[in-house]
Short mmCIF file of C-alpha atoms in Angstrom, two decimals:
data_model
loop_
_atom_site.label_atom_id
_atom_site.label_comp_id
_atom_site.label_asym_id
_atom_site.label_seq_id
_atom_site.Cartn_x
_atom_site.Cartn_y
_atom_site.Cartn_z
CA MET T 1 -29.05 -31.09 97.26
CA GLU T 2 -25.56 -32.11 96.25
CA LEU T 3 -26.86 -35.00 94.15
CA LEU T 4 -29.39 -32.76 92.43
CA GLY T 5 -26.62 -30.31 91.53
CA GLU T 6 -24.54 -33.17 90.16
CA ALA T 7 -27.49 -34.39 88.09
CA VAL T 8 -27.92 -30.92 86.58
CA ARG T 9 -24.20 -30.71 85.76
CA GLU T 10 -24.13 -34.16 84.16
CA LEU T 11 -27.30 -33.65 82.15
CA SER T 12 -26.18 -30.22 80.92
CA ALA T 13 -23.43 -31.98 78.96
CA SER T 14 -25.75 -34.64 77.54
CA PRO T 15 -28.17 -34.51 74.60
CA ALA T 16 -31.06 -35.34 76.99
CA ARG T 17 -32.50 -31.82 77.03
CA VAL T 18 -35.87 -32.71 78.57
CA GLU T 19 -34.21 -34.64 81.38
CA HIS T 20 -31.88 -31.69 81.93
CA ALA T 21 -34.90 -29.40 82.19
CA ARG T 22 -36.56 -31.80 84.64
CA ALA T 23 -33.41 -31.90 86.81
CA GLU T 24 -33.23 -28.08 86.78
CA LEU T 25 -36.87 -27.96 87.90
CA VAL T 26 -36.34 -30.44 90.75
CA LEU T 27 -33.22 -28.59 91.93
CA GLY T 28 -35.02 -25.25 91.70
CA ARG T 29 -37.93 -26.53 93.77
CA ALA T 30 -35.55 -27.99 96.36
CA LEU T 31 -33.67 -24.69 96.62
CA LEU T 32 -36.97 -22.87 97.01
CA THR T 33 -37.99 -25.23 99.81
CA GLU T 34 -34.68 -24.48 101.56
CA GLY T 35 -35.33 -20.74 101.23
CA ASP T 36 -32.71 -19.88 98.57
CA ARG T 37 -35.09 -18.00 96.29
CA ARG T 38 -32.38 -16.41 94.16
CA ALA T 39 -30.66 -19.70 93.26
CA ALA T 40 -34.06 -21.35 92.84
CA ARG T 41 -35.13 -18.72 90.29
CA GLU T 42 -31.95 -19.29 88.28
CA HIS T 43 -32.60 -23.03 87.96
CA LEU T 44 -36.34 -22.64 87.43
CA ARG T 45 -35.78 -20.12 84.64
CA ALA T 46 -33.30 -22.52 83.01
CA ALA T 47 -35.82 -25.37 83.35
CA ALA T 48 -38.61 -23.34 81.77
CA GLY T 49 -36.44 -22.20 78.87
CA LEU T 50 -35.07 -25.67 78.15
CA ALA T 51 -38.51 -27.24 78.35
CA GLN T 52 -40.02 -24.70 75.98
CA ARG T 53 -37.22 -25.14 73.43
CA CYS T 54 -37.76 -28.92 73.59
CA GLY T 55 -41.50 -28.59 73.17
CA ALA T 56 -42.17 -30.01 76.67
CA LEU T 57 -44.87 -27.45 77.34
CA ALA T 58 -46.32 -29.04 80.51
CA LEU T 59 -42.87 -29.27 82.09
CA GLY T 60 -42.16 -25.70 81.06
CA GLN T 61 -45.42 -24.48 82.55
CA ASP T 62 -44.61 -26.24 85.83
CA ALA T 63 -41.19 -24.58 85.89
CA ARG T 64 -42.68 -21.19 85.08
CA ALA T 65 -45.29 -21.55 87.83
CA ALA T 66 -42.56 -22.43 90.34
CA LEU T 67 -40.48 -19.49 89.10
CA VAL T 68 -43.37 -17.08 89.61
CA ALA T 69 -43.94 -18.56 93.08
CA ALA T 70 -40.25 -17.88 93.79
CA GLY T 71 -40.72 -14.21 92.87
CA GLY T 72 -39.44 -14.43 89.31
CA ARG T 73 -41.06 -13.21 86.12
CA MET T 74 -41.35 -14.89 82.76
CA ARG T 75 -43.60 -14.72 79.73
CA LYS T 76 -46.29 -17.37 79.41
CA MET T 77 -45.33 -20.58 77.65
CA THR T 78 -46.29 -21.04 74.02
CA THR T 79 -45.89 -23.81 71.50
CA SER T 80 -44.41 -21.73 68.70
CA PRO T 81 -40.67 -21.04 68.73
CA LEU T 82 -41.43 -17.74 67.01
CA ASP T 83 -43.12 -16.53 70.17
CA LEU T 84 -39.64 -16.30 71.66
CA LEU T 85 -38.82 -13.47 69.24
CA THR T 86 -39.43 -9.77 69.74
CA SER T 87 -41.36 -7.94 67.03
CA MET T 88 -38.16 -6.42 65.60
CA GLU T 89 -36.45 -9.84 65.59
CA ARG T 90 -39.43 -11.23 63.66
CA LYS T 91 -39.18 -8.45 61.08
CA VAL T 92 -35.43 -8.92 60.65
CA ALA T 93 -35.79 -12.72 60.47
CA SER T 94 -38.55 -12.50 57.90
CA LEU T 95 -36.59 -10.12 55.69
CA ALA T 96 -33.42 -12.23 56.00
CA ALA T 97 -35.33 -15.41 55.13
CA GLY T 98 -36.79 -13.57 52.13
CA GLY T 99 -33.31 -13.01 50.73
CA ALA T 100 -32.49 -9.49 51.89
CA GLY T 101 -28.94 -8.69 52.92
CA ASN T 102 -28.07 -7.04 56.20
CA ARG T 103 -27.54 -3.60 54.66
CA SER T 104 -30.87 -3.75 52.82
CA ILE T 105 -32.65 -4.85 55.99
CA ALA T 106 -31.02 -2.00 57.93
CA GLN T 107 -32.09 0.56 55.35
CA SER T 108 -35.66 -0.68 55.17
CA LEU T 109 -36.06 -0.70 58.96
CA TYR T 110 -34.11 2.53 59.54
CA VAL T 111 -31.55 0.92 61.83
CA SER T 112 -27.80 0.31 61.62
CA VAL T 113 -26.27 -2.78 60.04
CA ARG T 114 -24.85 -3.61 63.48
CA THR T 115 -28.37 -3.58 64.92
CA VAL T 116 -29.51 -6.01 62.23
CA GLU T 117 -26.53 -8.25 63.02
CA MET T 118 -27.40 -8.12 66.72
CA HIS T 119 -31.03 -9.08 66.03
CA LEU T 120 -30.02 -11.92 63.68
CA THR T 121 -27.60 -13.29 66.28
CA SER T 122 -30.39 -13.29 68.82
CA VAL T 123 -32.82 -14.92 66.36
CA TYR T 124 -30.34 -17.67 65.48
CA ARG T 125 -29.73 -18.38 69.18
CA LYS T 126 -33.42 -18.39 70.12
CA LEU T 127 -34.47 -20.56 67.18
CA ASP T 128 -31.33 -22.74 67.37
CA VAL T 129 -30.34 -22.20 63.75
CA ALA T 130 -26.92 -21.54 62.24
CA GLU T 131 -27.68 -20.02 58.84
CA ARG T 132 -30.28 -18.19 56.78
CA ALA T 133 -31.41 -21.32 54.95
CA GLN T 134 -32.34 -22.91 58.28
CA LEU T 135 -34.06 -19.70 59.30
CA ASP T 136 -36.22 -19.85 56.18
CA ALA T 137 -37.18 -23.44 56.99
CA VAL T 138 -38.17 -22.59 60.59
CA LEU T 139 -40.27 -19.63 59.46
CA ARG T 140 -42.02 -21.66 56.76
CA SER T 141 -42.76 -24.54 59.17
CA SER T 142 -44.30 -22.04 61.59
CA GLY T 143 -46.57 -20.64 58.90
CA VAL T 144 -44.91 -17.22 58.71
CA ARG T 145 -44.96 -15.51 55.35
CA GLU T 146 -41.70 -14.00 54.23
CA ALA T 147 -41.46 -10.26 54.09
CA ARG T 148 -40.53 -8.98 50.69
CA ALA T 149 -36.90 -8.05 50.33
CA PRO T 150 -36.21 -4.32 50.01
CA ARG T 151 -35.87 -3.04 46.47
CA SER T 152 -32.06 -2.98 46.39
CA ALA T 153 -30.72 -6.32 45.22
CA PRO T 154 -28.98 -8.39 47.90
CA ARG T 155 -25.43 -9.59 47.33
CA PRO T 156 -24.86 -13.28 46.55
CA GLY T 157 -25.02 -15.34 49.74
CA GLY T 158 -27.62 -13.03 51.28
CA GLN T 159 -25.18 -10.89 53.28
CA ASP T 160 -23.84 -7.38 52.91
#
């Protein structure tokens, strides 16, 4: 168990994301076998999330199945990174990729600017992007059509 924990710690600092996910899965299964369901769920959830973000769908499905067996809950695995987003995050992401500023997005969706910022932060984290230009590329590669920007003109740079 100690060696498995060390493997997870070492791999978490490396660029080998799939191997990190595999180590999380093995540690989670071992903890489950020893009866530590709570700790097992933590590692199995991490394994499933890492695997899905890496596109290792079979590994992710194994981790999810083990997580469910440990009493955890998780959405089914999908191949599209956009499936990680909530419906509101998709709307905000689409509008932002289409050139709308935060204030314009907020007005068109009847939410606060802070809510838009919160959703964009979550979108960037889930899709592993750092800026709107990358967001546009991810949406286009996934076949999502941009939402039209609200009628008010966005400020230069796409932010309000």
